[in-house]
Amino acid sequence: MNAKIMVCVPTYCEAENISRLIEEIFSLKIPGLEVLIADDASPDKTADIAESLTTRYPGIRVLRRTPPYGRGAAGREAFLHALQENFDIAVEMDADFSHDPRAIPFLLDALKDSDVVIGSRFIEGGSDSERPKGRQVLTQCANLYARALLRLPVLDANSGYRVWSRRALQAIHPETLRARGPAIVHETLFRAASAKMRIREIPIHFVDRKEGYSKLNWAKLIHGYLWILRLAVLGK
Ligand SMILES: Nc1nc2c(ncn2[C@@H]2O[C@H](COP(=O)(O)OP(=O)(O)OP(=O)(O)O)[C@@H](O)[C@H]2O)c(=O)[nH]1
Ligand SMILES: [Mg+2]
């Protein structure tokens, strides 16, 4: 029987991207795959657009989230949903095409001999060369900082393009995840590494979004740095 795969996409104001993203994911024709949009009441009607596609693609689920909002809170809820609905695998990815949906089959394939697969910019064959130099440097700094403080056994700890086996999802206990913002990627990876999950990186080409706007700002960035420090000191 096919594995049940849930592609979890947190969204806030992705009206320009969401339809094409859903179309591209389903055009991969991966058996057993569904898409979960975890939307935080986007005023641009991202959730309505996703829902309007359910007649064409019955495998779409839309979570219309209530507060607390945030990238992390949405990811946590999506993971819980995947576990409750008995999915075997969860793919997490951004809606802005920085994560190319065409990489999904390769990431899934790598899960055969691991528990968590990371779409990585920083292993051989991966890249992050298209974005402005300043953004690349910011990512590199945050990545070095997180890897060093949390002793993460990967080269791209910031990547939000990942595949989780059910075993790994259970091991990180999504119900007790605390990060509400982007630091969720560090918290989940830290827990997976602490639980001795087998983590593998697969190269991806990360590109800048072409449509919509970035939700990352200085406040979130600094909050993320402090959050990682807290995680390193407290160990949870
Ligand atoms: N549900 C939810 N999703 C969010 C929130 N903030 C960002 N997202 C989604 O998380 C993904 C990543 O957000 P981006 O704004 O692209 O931020 P980023 O990728 O960290 O930064 P950039 O490289 O500047 O694009 C996208 O799918 C966003 O729509 C939020 O508060 N709630
Ligand atoms: Mg982005």
PDB file of C-alpha atoms and ligand atoms in Angstrom:
ATOM      1  CA  MET A   1       0.000   0.000   0.000  1.00  0.00           C
ATOM      2  CA  ASN A   2       1.162   3.559  -0.674  1.00  0.00           C
ATOM      3  CA  ALA A   3       2.484   5.591   2.221  1.00  0.00           C
ATOM      4  CA  LYS A   4       0.214   8.453   3.232  1.00  0.00           C
ATOM      5  CA  ILE A   5       2.177  11.644   2.669  1.00  0.00           C
ATOM      6  CA  MET A   6       1.130  15.051   3.956  1.00  0.00           C
ATOM      7  CA  VAL A   7       2.796  18.135   2.503  1.00  0.00           C
ATOM      8  CA  CYS A   8       2.498  20.786   5.210  1.00  0.00           C
ATOM      9  CA  VAL A   9       2.644  24.380   3.974  1.00  0.00           C
ATOM     10  CA  PRO A  10       2.410  27.238   6.486  1.00  0.00           C
ATOM     11  CA  THR A  11       1.006  30.308   4.775  1.00  0.00           C
ATOM     12  CA  TYR A  12       0.544  33.965   5.455  1.00  0.00           C
ATOM     13  CA  CYS A  13      -0.436  36.152   2.498  1.00  0.00           C
ATOM     14  CA  GLU A  14       0.637  33.840  -0.306  1.00  0.00           C
ATOM     15  CA  ALA A  15      -2.274  34.593  -2.675  1.00  0.00           C
ATOM     16  CA  GLU A  16       0.128  35.067  -5.594  1.00  0.00           C
ATOM     17  CA  ASN A  17       1.802  31.696  -5.033  1.00  0.00           C
ATOM     18  CA  ILE A  18      -0.698  29.267  -3.570  1.00  0.00           C
ATOM     19  CA  SER A  19      -2.562  28.116  -6.700  1.00  0.00           C
ATOM     20  CA  ARG A  20       0.558  27.426  -8.727  1.00  0.00           C
ATOM     21  CA  LEU A  21       2.189  25.731  -5.757  1.00  0.00           C
ATOM     22  CA  ILE A  22      -0.741  23.356  -5.306  1.00  0.00           C
ATOM     23  CA  GLU A  23      -0.862  22.655  -9.046  1.00  0.00           C
ATOM     24  CA  GLU A  24       2.866  21.913  -9.204  1.00  0.00           C
ATOM     25  CA  ILE A  25       2.735  19.606  -6.185  1.00  0.00           C
ATOM     26  CA  PHE A  26      -0.181  17.575  -7.543  1.00  0.00           C
ATOM     27  CA  SER A  27       1.365  17.487 -11.027  1.00  0.00           C
ATOM     28  CA  LEU A  28       4.089  15.297  -9.475  1.00  0.00           C
ATOM     29  CA  LYS A  29       1.401  12.598  -9.242  1.00  0.00           C
ATOM     30  CA  ILE A  30       2.827  11.062  -6.092  1.00  0.00           C
ATOM     31  CA  PRO A  31       0.430   8.359  -4.867  1.00  0.00           C
ATOM     32  CA  GLY A  32      -0.995   8.897  -1.375  1.00  0.00           C
ATOM     33  CA  LEU A  33       0.013  12.554  -1.257  1.00  0.00           C
ATOM     34  CA  GLU A  34      -2.178  15.285   0.241  1.00  0.00           C
ATOM     35  CA  VAL A  35      -1.492  18.966   0.870  1.00  0.00           C
ATOM     36  CA  LEU A  36      -2.253  20.759   4.119  1.00  0.00           C
ATOM     37  CA  ILE A  37      -2.339  24.548   4.036  1.00  0.00           C
ATOM     38  CA  ALA A  38      -1.903  25.957   7.561  1.00  0.00           C
ATOM     39  CA  ASP A  39      -3.053  29.531   7.150  1.00  0.00           C
ATOM     40  CA  ASP A  40      -3.086  32.315   9.729  1.00  0.00           C
ATOM     41  CA  ALA A  41      -6.181  34.252   8.603  1.00  0.00           C
ATOM     42  CA  SER A  42      -4.331  35.813   5.671  1.00  0.00           C
ATOM     43  CA  PRO A  43      -6.197  38.986   4.664  1.00  0.00           C
ATOM     44  CA  ASP A  44      -5.361  38.293   0.998  1.00  0.00           C
ATOM     45  CA  LYS A  45      -7.634  35.216   1.122  1.00  0.00           C
ATOM     46  CA  THR A  46      -4.908  32.605   0.673  1.00  0.00           C
ATOM     47  CA  ALA A  47      -7.106  30.055   2.492  1.00  0.00           C
ATOM     48  CA  ASP A  48     -10.132  30.778   0.274  1.00  0.00           C
ATOM     49  CA  ILE A  49      -8.024  30.347  -2.855  1.00  0.00           C
ATOM     50  CA  ALA A  50      -6.672  27.013  -1.602  1.00  0.00           C
ATOM     51  CA  GLU A  51     -10.154  25.854  -0.680  1.00  0.00           C
ATOM     52  CA  SER A  52     -11.520  26.813  -4.096  1.00  0.00           C
ATOM     53  CA  LEU A  53      -9.122  24.268  -5.619  1.00  0.00           C
ATOM     54  CA  THR A  54     -10.492  21.334  -3.628  1.00  0.00           C
ATOM     55  CA  THR A  55     -12.983  20.352  -6.341  1.00  0.00           C
ATOM     56  CA  ARG A  56     -10.104  19.893  -8.756  1.00  0.00           C
ATOM     57  CA  TYR A  57      -7.727  18.464  -6.140  1.00  0.00           C
ATOM     58  CA  PRO A  58      -9.630  16.601  -3.397  1.00  0.00           C
ATOM     59  CA  GLY A  59      -6.362  15.995  -1.566  1.00  0.00           C
ATOM     60  CA  ILE A  60      -6.201  19.558  -0.258  1.00  0.00           C
ATOM     61  CA  ARG A  61      -6.907  20.330   3.382  1.00  0.00           C
ATOM     62  CA  VAL A  62      -7.053  23.865   4.693  1.00  0.00           C
ATOM     63  CA  LEU A  63      -6.415  24.618   8.347  1.00  0.00           C
ATOM     64  CA  ARG A  64      -7.873  28.024   9.118  1.00  0.00           C
ATOM     65  CA  ARG A  65      -5.814  28.704  12.193  1.00  0.00           C
ATOM     66  CA  THR A  66      -6.726  30.730  15.230  1.00  0.00           C
ATOM     67  CA  PRO A  67      -4.205  32.518  17.518  1.00  0.00           C
ATOM     68  CA  PRO A  68      -1.483  32.090  18.554  1.00  0.00           C
ATOM     69  CA  TYR A  69      -0.313  32.811  15.034  1.00  0.00           C
ATOM     70  CA  GLY A  70       3.176  32.408  13.616  1.00  0.00           C
ATOM     71  CA  ARG A  71       5.260  30.210  11.329  1.00  0.00           C
ATOM     72  CA  GLY A  72       6.176  27.945  14.241  1.00  0.00           C
ATOM     73  CA  ALA A  73       2.684  27.653  15.660  1.00  0.00           C
ATOM     74  CA  ALA A  74       1.369  26.773  12.196  1.00  0.00           C
ATOM     75  CA  GLY A  75       4.060  24.138  11.682  1.00  0.00           C
ATOM     76  CA  ARG A  76       3.303  22.599  15.057  1.00  0.00           C
ATOM     77  CA  GLU A  77      -0.404  22.348  14.262  1.00  0.00           C
ATOM     78  CA  ALA A  78       0.294  20.845  10.857  1.00  0.00           C
ATOM     79  CA  PHE A  79       2.529  18.157  12.393  1.00  0.00           C
ATOM     80  CA  LEU A  80      -0.115  17.330  14.990  1.00  0.00           C
ATOM     81  CA  HIS A  81      -2.696  17.050  12.253  1.00  0.00           C
ATOM     82  CA  ALA A  82      -0.445  14.688  10.264  1.00  0.00           C
ATOM     83  CA  LEU A  83      -0.022  12.439  13.309  1.00  0.00           C
ATOM     84  CA  GLN A  84      -3.693  12.496  14.300  1.00  0.00           C
ATOM     85  CA  GLU A  85      -4.774  11.662  10.755  1.00  0.00           C
ATOM     86  CA  ASN A  86      -2.337   8.746  10.590  1.00  0.00           C
ATOM     87  CA  PHE A  87      -0.024  10.032   7.895  1.00  0.00           C
ATOM     88  CA  ASP A  88       3.202   8.061   7.457  1.00  0.00           C
ATOM     89  CA  ILE A  89       5.300  10.963   6.198  1.00  0.00           C
ATOM     90  CA  ALA A  90       5.179  14.763   6.535  1.00  0.00           C
ATOM     91  CA  VAL A  91       6.900  17.083   4.086  1.00  0.00           C
ATOM     92  CA  GLU A  92       7.295  20.666   5.250  1.00  0.00           C
ATOM     93  CA  MET A  93       7.949  23.433   2.775  1.00  0.00           C
ATOM     94  CA  ASP A  94       7.434  27.155   2.183  1.00  0.00           C
ATOM     95  CA  ALA A  95       4.764  28.435  -0.177  1.00  0.00           C
ATOM     96  CA  ASP A  96       6.963  31.002  -1.911  1.00  0.00           C
ATOM     97  CA  PHE A  97       8.788  28.697  -4.392  1.00  0.00           C
ATOM     98  CA  SER A  98      12.101  29.148  -2.598  1.00  0.00           C
ATOM     99  CA  HIS A  99      11.572  25.416  -2.200  1.00  0.00           C
ATOM    100  CA  ASP A 100      11.097  23.866  -5.625  1.00  0.00           C
ATOM    101  CA  PRO A 101       8.292  21.267  -5.436  1.00  0.00           C
ATOM    102  CA  ARG A 102      10.148  19.183  -8.016  1.00  0.00           C
ATOM    103  CA  ALA A 103      12.617  18.215  -5.269  1.00  0.00           C
ATOM    104  CA  ILE A 104       9.901  16.380  -3.297  1.00  0.00           C
ATOM    105  CA  PRO A 105      10.419  12.963  -4.975  1.00  0.00           C
ATOM    106  CA  PHE A 106      14.179  13.088  -4.268  1.00  0.00           C
ATOM    107  CA  LEU A 107      13.643  14.060  -0.641  1.00  0.00           C
ATOM    108  CA  LEU A 108      11.086  11.272  -0.226  1.00  0.00           C
ATOM    109  CA  ASP A 109      13.436   8.769  -1.796  1.00  0.00           C
ATOM    110  CA  ALA A 110      16.161   9.667   0.730  1.00  0.00           C
ATOM    111  CA  LEU A 111      13.796   8.878   3.598  1.00  0.00           C
ATOM    112  CA  LYS A 112      14.160   5.182   2.792  1.00  0.00           C
ATOM    113  CA  ASP A 113      17.330   4.988   4.873  1.00  0.00           C
ATOM    114  CA  SER A 114      16.788   7.845   7.327  1.00  0.00           C
ATOM    115  CA  ASP A 115      14.198   9.388   9.662  1.00  0.00           C
ATOM    116  CA  VAL A 116      14.492  13.034   8.662  1.00  0.00           C
ATOM    117  CA  VAL A 117      15.611  14.438   5.305  1.00  0.00           C
ATOM    118  CA  ILE A 118      16.687  18.053   4.910  1.00  0.00           C
ATOM    119  CA  GLY A 119      16.718  19.934   1.632  1.00  0.00           C
ATOM    120  CA  SER A 120      20.157  21.475   2.028  1.00  0.00           C
ATOM    121  CA  ARG A 121      21.775  24.468   0.355  1.00  0.00           C
ATOM    122  CA  PHE A 122      25.159  23.840   1.864  1.00  0.00           C
ATOM    123  CA  ILE A 123      26.107  20.308   0.964  1.00  0.00           C
ATOM    124  CA  GLU A 124      27.776  19.517  -2.348  1.00  0.00           C
ATOM    125  CA  GLY A 125      25.394  20.065  -5.218  1.00  0.00           C
ATOM    126  CA  GLY A 126      23.164  22.487  -3.291  1.00  0.00           C
ATOM    127  CA  SER A 127      23.084  26.248  -3.736  1.00  0.00           C
ATOM    128  CA  ASP A 128      21.890  29.594  -2.445  1.00  0.00           C
ATOM    129  CA  SER A 129      23.559  31.797  -4.991  1.00  0.00           C
ATOM    130  CA  GLU A 130      20.681  33.752  -6.437  1.00  0.00           C
ATOM    131  CA  ARG A 131      19.653  35.858  -3.462  1.00  0.00           C
ATOM    132  CA  PRO A 132      21.255  39.220  -2.630  1.00  0.00           C
ATOM    133  CA  LYS A 133      24.641  38.764  -0.923  1.00  0.00           C
ATOM    134  CA  GLY A 134      23.355  40.376   2.304  1.00  0.00           C
ATOM    135  CA  ARG A 135      20.573  37.799   2.661  1.00  0.00           C
ATOM    136  CA  GLN A 136      22.980  34.945   1.999  1.00  0.00           C
ATOM    137  CA  VAL A 137      25.340  36.220   4.700  1.00  0.00           C
ATOM    138  CA  LEU A 138      22.462  36.597   7.192  1.00  0.00           C
ATOM    139  CA  THR A 139      21.427  33.002   6.571  1.00  0.00           C
ATOM    140  CA  GLN A 140      25.016  31.772   6.902  1.00  0.00           C
ATOM    141  CA  CYS A 141      25.466  33.602  10.230  1.00  0.00           C
ATOM    142  CA  ALA A 142      22.217  32.266  11.679  1.00  0.00           C
ATOM    143  CA  ASN A 143      23.116  28.807  10.438  1.00  0.00           C
ATOM    144  CA  LEU A 144      26.627  28.805  11.966  1.00  0.00           C
ATOM    145  CA  TYR A 145      25.235  30.159  15.223  1.00  0.00           C
ATOM    146  CA  ALA A 146      22.482  27.527  15.477  1.00  0.00           C
ATOM    147  CA  ARG A 147      24.753  24.667  14.474  1.00  0.00           C
ATOM    148  CA  ALA A 148      27.408  25.666  17.006  1.00  0.00           C
ATOM    149  CA  LEU A 149      25.132  26.370  19.954  1.00  0.00           C
ATOM    150  CA  LEU A 150      22.841  23.397  19.463  1.00  0.00           C
ATOM    151  CA  ARG A 151      25.552  21.080  18.087  1.00  0.00           C
ATOM    152  CA  LEU A 152      23.348  20.155  15.177  1.00  0.00           C
ATOM    153  CA  PRO A 153      24.785  17.421  12.952  1.00  0.00           C
ATOM    154  CA  VAL A 154      23.859  19.093   9.646  1.00  0.00           C
ATOM    155  CA  LEU A 155      25.200  21.764   7.309  1.00  0.00           C
ATOM    156  CA  ASP A 156      21.886  23.542   6.710  1.00  0.00           C
ATOM    157  CA  ALA A 157      20.107  23.883  10.033  1.00  0.00           C
ATOM    158  CA  ASN A 158      17.927  26.764   8.797  1.00  0.00           C
ATOM    159  CA  SER A 159      16.298  24.941   5.944  1.00  0.00           C
ATOM    160  CA  GLY A 160      12.536  24.700   6.252  1.00  0.00           C
ATOM    161  CA  TYR A 161      12.339  22.145   3.436  1.00  0.00           C
ATOM    162  CA  ARG A 162      12.242  18.796   5.197  1.00  0.00           C
ATOM    163  CA  VAL A 163      10.709  15.356   5.181  1.00  0.00           C
ATOM    164  CA  TRP A 164       9.779  13.589   8.407  1.00  0.00           C
ATOM    165  CA  SER A 165       8.972   9.941   8.962  1.00  0.00           C
ATOM    166  CA  ARG A 166       6.125   9.267  11.362  1.00  0.00           C
ATOM    167  CA  ARG A 167       8.669   7.823  13.779  1.00  0.00           C
ATOM    168  CA  ALA A 168      10.626  11.100  13.753  1.00  0.00           C
ATOM    169  CA  LEU A 169       7.464  13.182  14.124  1.00  0.00           C
ATOM    170  CA  GLN A 170       6.486  11.165  17.170  1.00  0.00           C
ATOM    171  CA  ALA A 171      10.002  11.458  18.585  1.00  0.00           C
ATOM    172  CA  ILE A 172       9.934  15.276  18.566  1.00  0.00           C
ATOM    173  CA  HIS A 173       6.577  15.474  20.397  1.00  0.00           C
ATOM    174  CA  PRO A 174       4.973  18.295  18.386  1.00  0.00           C
ATOM    175  CA  GLU A 175       2.400  18.877  21.121  1.00  0.00           C
ATOM    176  CA  THR A 176       5.093  20.332  23.376  1.00  0.00           C
ATOM    177  CA  LEU A 177       6.945  22.415  20.774  1.00  0.00           C
ATOM    178  CA  ARG A 178       7.286  25.961  22.038  1.00  0.00           C
ATOM    179  CA  ALA A 179       8.669  28.142  19.245  1.00  0.00           C
ATOM    180  CA  ARG A 180       5.915  30.228  17.703  1.00  0.00           C
ATOM    181  CA  GLY A 181       8.135  31.834  15.074  1.00  0.00           C
ATOM    182  CA  PRO A 182      10.734  30.680  12.541  1.00  0.00           C
ATOM    183  CA  ALA A 183      12.942  29.135  15.290  1.00  0.00           C
ATOM    184  CA  ILE A 184      10.639  26.121  15.058  1.00  0.00           C
ATOM    185  CA  VAL A 185      13.070  24.736  12.474  1.00  0.00           C
ATOM    186  CA  HIS A 186      15.840  24.717  15.067  1.00  0.00           C
ATOM    187  CA  GLU A 187      13.676  23.382  17.861  1.00  0.00           C
ATOM    188  CA  THR A 188      12.429  20.445  15.785  1.00  0.00           C
ATOM    189  CA  LEU A 189      15.904  19.604  14.477  1.00  0.00           C
ATOM    190  CA  PHE A 190      17.382  19.847  17.971  1.00  0.00           C
ATOM    191  CA  ARG A 191      14.785  17.412  19.249  1.00  0.00           C
ATOM    192  CA  ALA A 192      15.304  15.038  16.332  1.00  0.00           C
ATOM    193  CA  ALA A 193      19.072  15.014  16.893  1.00  0.00           C
ATOM    194  CA  SER A 194      18.613  14.541  20.663  1.00  0.00           C
ATOM    195  CA  ALA A 195      16.316  11.577  19.943  1.00  0.00           C
ATOM    196  CA  LYS A 196      19.101  10.105  17.764  1.00  0.00           C
ATOM    197  CA  MET A 197      17.033  10.207  14.605  1.00  0.00           C
ATOM    198  CA  ARG A 198      18.984   9.506  11.423  1.00  0.00           C
ATOM    199  CA  ILE A 199      19.165  12.857   9.653  1.00  0.00           C
ATOM    200  CA  ARG A 200      20.223  13.085   6.038  1.00  0.00           C
ATOM    201  CA  GLU A 201      20.787  16.097   3.767  1.00  0.00           C
ATOM    202  CA  ILE A 202      19.929  16.196   0.086  1.00  0.00           C
ATOM    203  CA  PRO A 203      21.073  19.108  -2.117  1.00  0.00           C
ATOM    204  CA  ILE A 204      18.535  21.734  -3.186  1.00  0.00           C
ATOM    205  CA  HIS A 205      18.784  24.959  -5.153  1.00  0.00           C
ATOM    206  CA  PHE A 206      17.264  27.650  -2.979  1.00  0.00           C
ATOM    207  CA  VAL A 207      15.980  30.687  -4.870  1.00  0.00           C
ATOM    208  CA  ASP A 208      14.460  34.005  -3.821  1.00  0.00           C
ATOM    209  CA  ARG A 209      10.721  34.396  -3.932  1.00  0.00           C
ATOM    210  CA  LYS A 210       9.449  36.066  -7.104  1.00  0.00           C
ATOM    211  CA  GLU A 211       5.898  36.819  -5.900  1.00  0.00           C
ATOM    212  CA  GLY A 212       4.501  38.132  -2.623  1.00  0.00           C
ATOM    213  CA  TYR A 213       6.649  39.461   0.190  1.00  0.00           C
ATOM    214  CA  SER A 214       8.937  38.040   2.868  1.00  0.00           C
ATOM    215  CA  LYS A 215       7.510  37.864   6.374  1.00  0.00           C
ATOM    216  CA  LEU A 216      10.948  37.728   7.944  1.00  0.00           C
ATOM    217  CA  ASN A 217      11.971  40.954   9.698  1.00  0.00           C
ATOM    218  CA  TRP A 218      14.633  42.085  12.161  1.00  0.00           C
ATOM    219  CA  ALA A 219      12.381  41.513  15.170  1.00  0.00           C
ATOM    220  CA  LYS A 220      11.754  37.891  14.152  1.00  0.00           C
ATOM    221  CA  LEU A 221      15.427  37.396  13.359  1.00  0.00           C
ATOM    222  CA  ILE A 222      16.628  38.670  16.752  1.00  0.00           C
ATOM    223  CA  HIS A 223      13.893  36.781  18.544  1.00  0.00           C
ATOM    224  CA  GLY A 224      15.049  33.651  16.710  1.00  0.00           C
ATOM    225  CA  TYR A 225      18.670  34.177  17.868  1.00  0.00           C
ATOM    226  CA  LEU A 226      17.532  34.572  21.478  1.00  0.00           C
ATOM    227  CA  TRP A 227      15.332  31.544  21.155  1.00  0.00           C
ATOM    228  CA  ILE A 228      18.240  29.383  20.019  1.00  0.00           C
ATOM    229  CA  LEU A 229      20.305  30.640  22.952  1.00  0.00           C
ATOM    230  CA  ARG A 230      17.507  29.736  25.327  1.00  0.00           C
ATOM    231  CA  LEU A 231      17.255  26.273  23.804  1.00  0.00           C
ATOM    232  CA  ALA A 232      21.010  25.774  24.144  1.00  0.00           C
ATOM    233  CA  VAL A 233      21.046  26.871  27.787  1.00  0.00           C
ATOM    234  CA  LEU A 234      17.925  25.064  28.977  1.00  0.00           C
ATOM    235  CA  GLY A 235      18.274  22.073  26.649  1.00  0.00           C
ATOM    236  CA  LYS A 236      14.556  22.039  25.909  1.00  0.00           C
TER     237      LYS A 236
HETATM  238  N1  LIG B   1       0.861  30.303   9.009  1.00  0.00           N
HETATM  239  C1  LIG B   1       1.878  31.162   8.923  1.00  0.00           C
HETATM  240  N2  LIG B   1       2.771  31.072   7.933  1.00  0.00           N
HETATM  241  C2  LIG B   1       3.768  31.972   7.875  1.00  0.00           C
HETATM  242  C3  LIG B   1       3.923  33.001   8.818  1.00  0.00           C
HETATM  243  N3  LIG B   1       5.019  33.734   8.477  1.00  0.00           N
HETATM  244  C4  LIG B   1       5.519  33.165   7.367  1.00  0.00           C
HETATM  245  N4  LIG B   1       4.767  32.104   6.995  1.00  0.00           N
HETATM  246  C5  LIG B   1       4.949  31.203   5.869  1.00  0.00           C
HETATM  247  O1  LIG B   1       6.176  30.539   6.067  1.00  0.00           O
HETATM  248  C6  LIG B   1       6.870  30.385   4.836  1.00  0.00           C
HETATM  249  C7  LIG B   1       8.209  31.132   4.920  1.00  0.00           C
HETATM  250  O2  LIG B   1       7.948  32.499   5.079  1.00  0.00           O
HETATM  251  P1  LIG B   1       8.734  33.657   4.290  1.00  0.00           P
HETATM  252  O3  LIG B   1       8.017  34.936   4.460  1.00  0.00           O
HETATM  253  O4  LIG B   1       9.022  33.232   2.910  1.00  0.00           O
HETATM  254  O5  LIG B   1      10.006  33.776   5.136  1.00  0.00           O
HETATM  255  P2  LIG B   1      11.351  33.122   4.903  1.00  0.00           P
HETATM  256  O6  LIG B   1      11.282  32.104   3.817  1.00  0.00           O
HETATM  257  O7  LIG B   1      11.828  32.707   6.243  1.00  0.00           O
HETATM  258  O8  LIG B   1      12.178  34.384   4.444  1.00  0.00           O
HETATM  259  P3  LIG B   1      12.520  34.880   2.966  1.00  0.00           P
HETATM  260  O9  LIG B   1      13.745  34.166   2.609  1.00  0.00           O
HETATM  261  O10 LIG B   1      12.706  36.332   3.126  1.00  0.00           O
HETATM  262  O11 LIG B   1      11.371  34.554   2.060  1.00  0.00           O
HETATM  263  C8  LIG B   1       5.943  30.938   3.765  1.00  0.00           C
HETATM  264  O12 LIG B   1       5.155  29.893   3.246  1.00  0.00           O
HETATM  265  C9  LIG B   1       5.092  31.936   4.541  1.00  0.00           C
HETATM  266  O13 LIG B   1       3.827  32.170   3.954  1.00  0.00           O
HETATM  267  C10 LIG B   1       2.965  33.092   9.869  1.00  0.00           C
HETATM  268  O14 LIG B   1       3.014  33.948  10.735  1.00  0.00           O
HETATM  269  N5  LIG B   1       1.975  32.153   9.888  1.00  0.00           N
HETATM  270 MG    MG B   2      10.709  32.577   1.931  1.00  0.00          MG
END
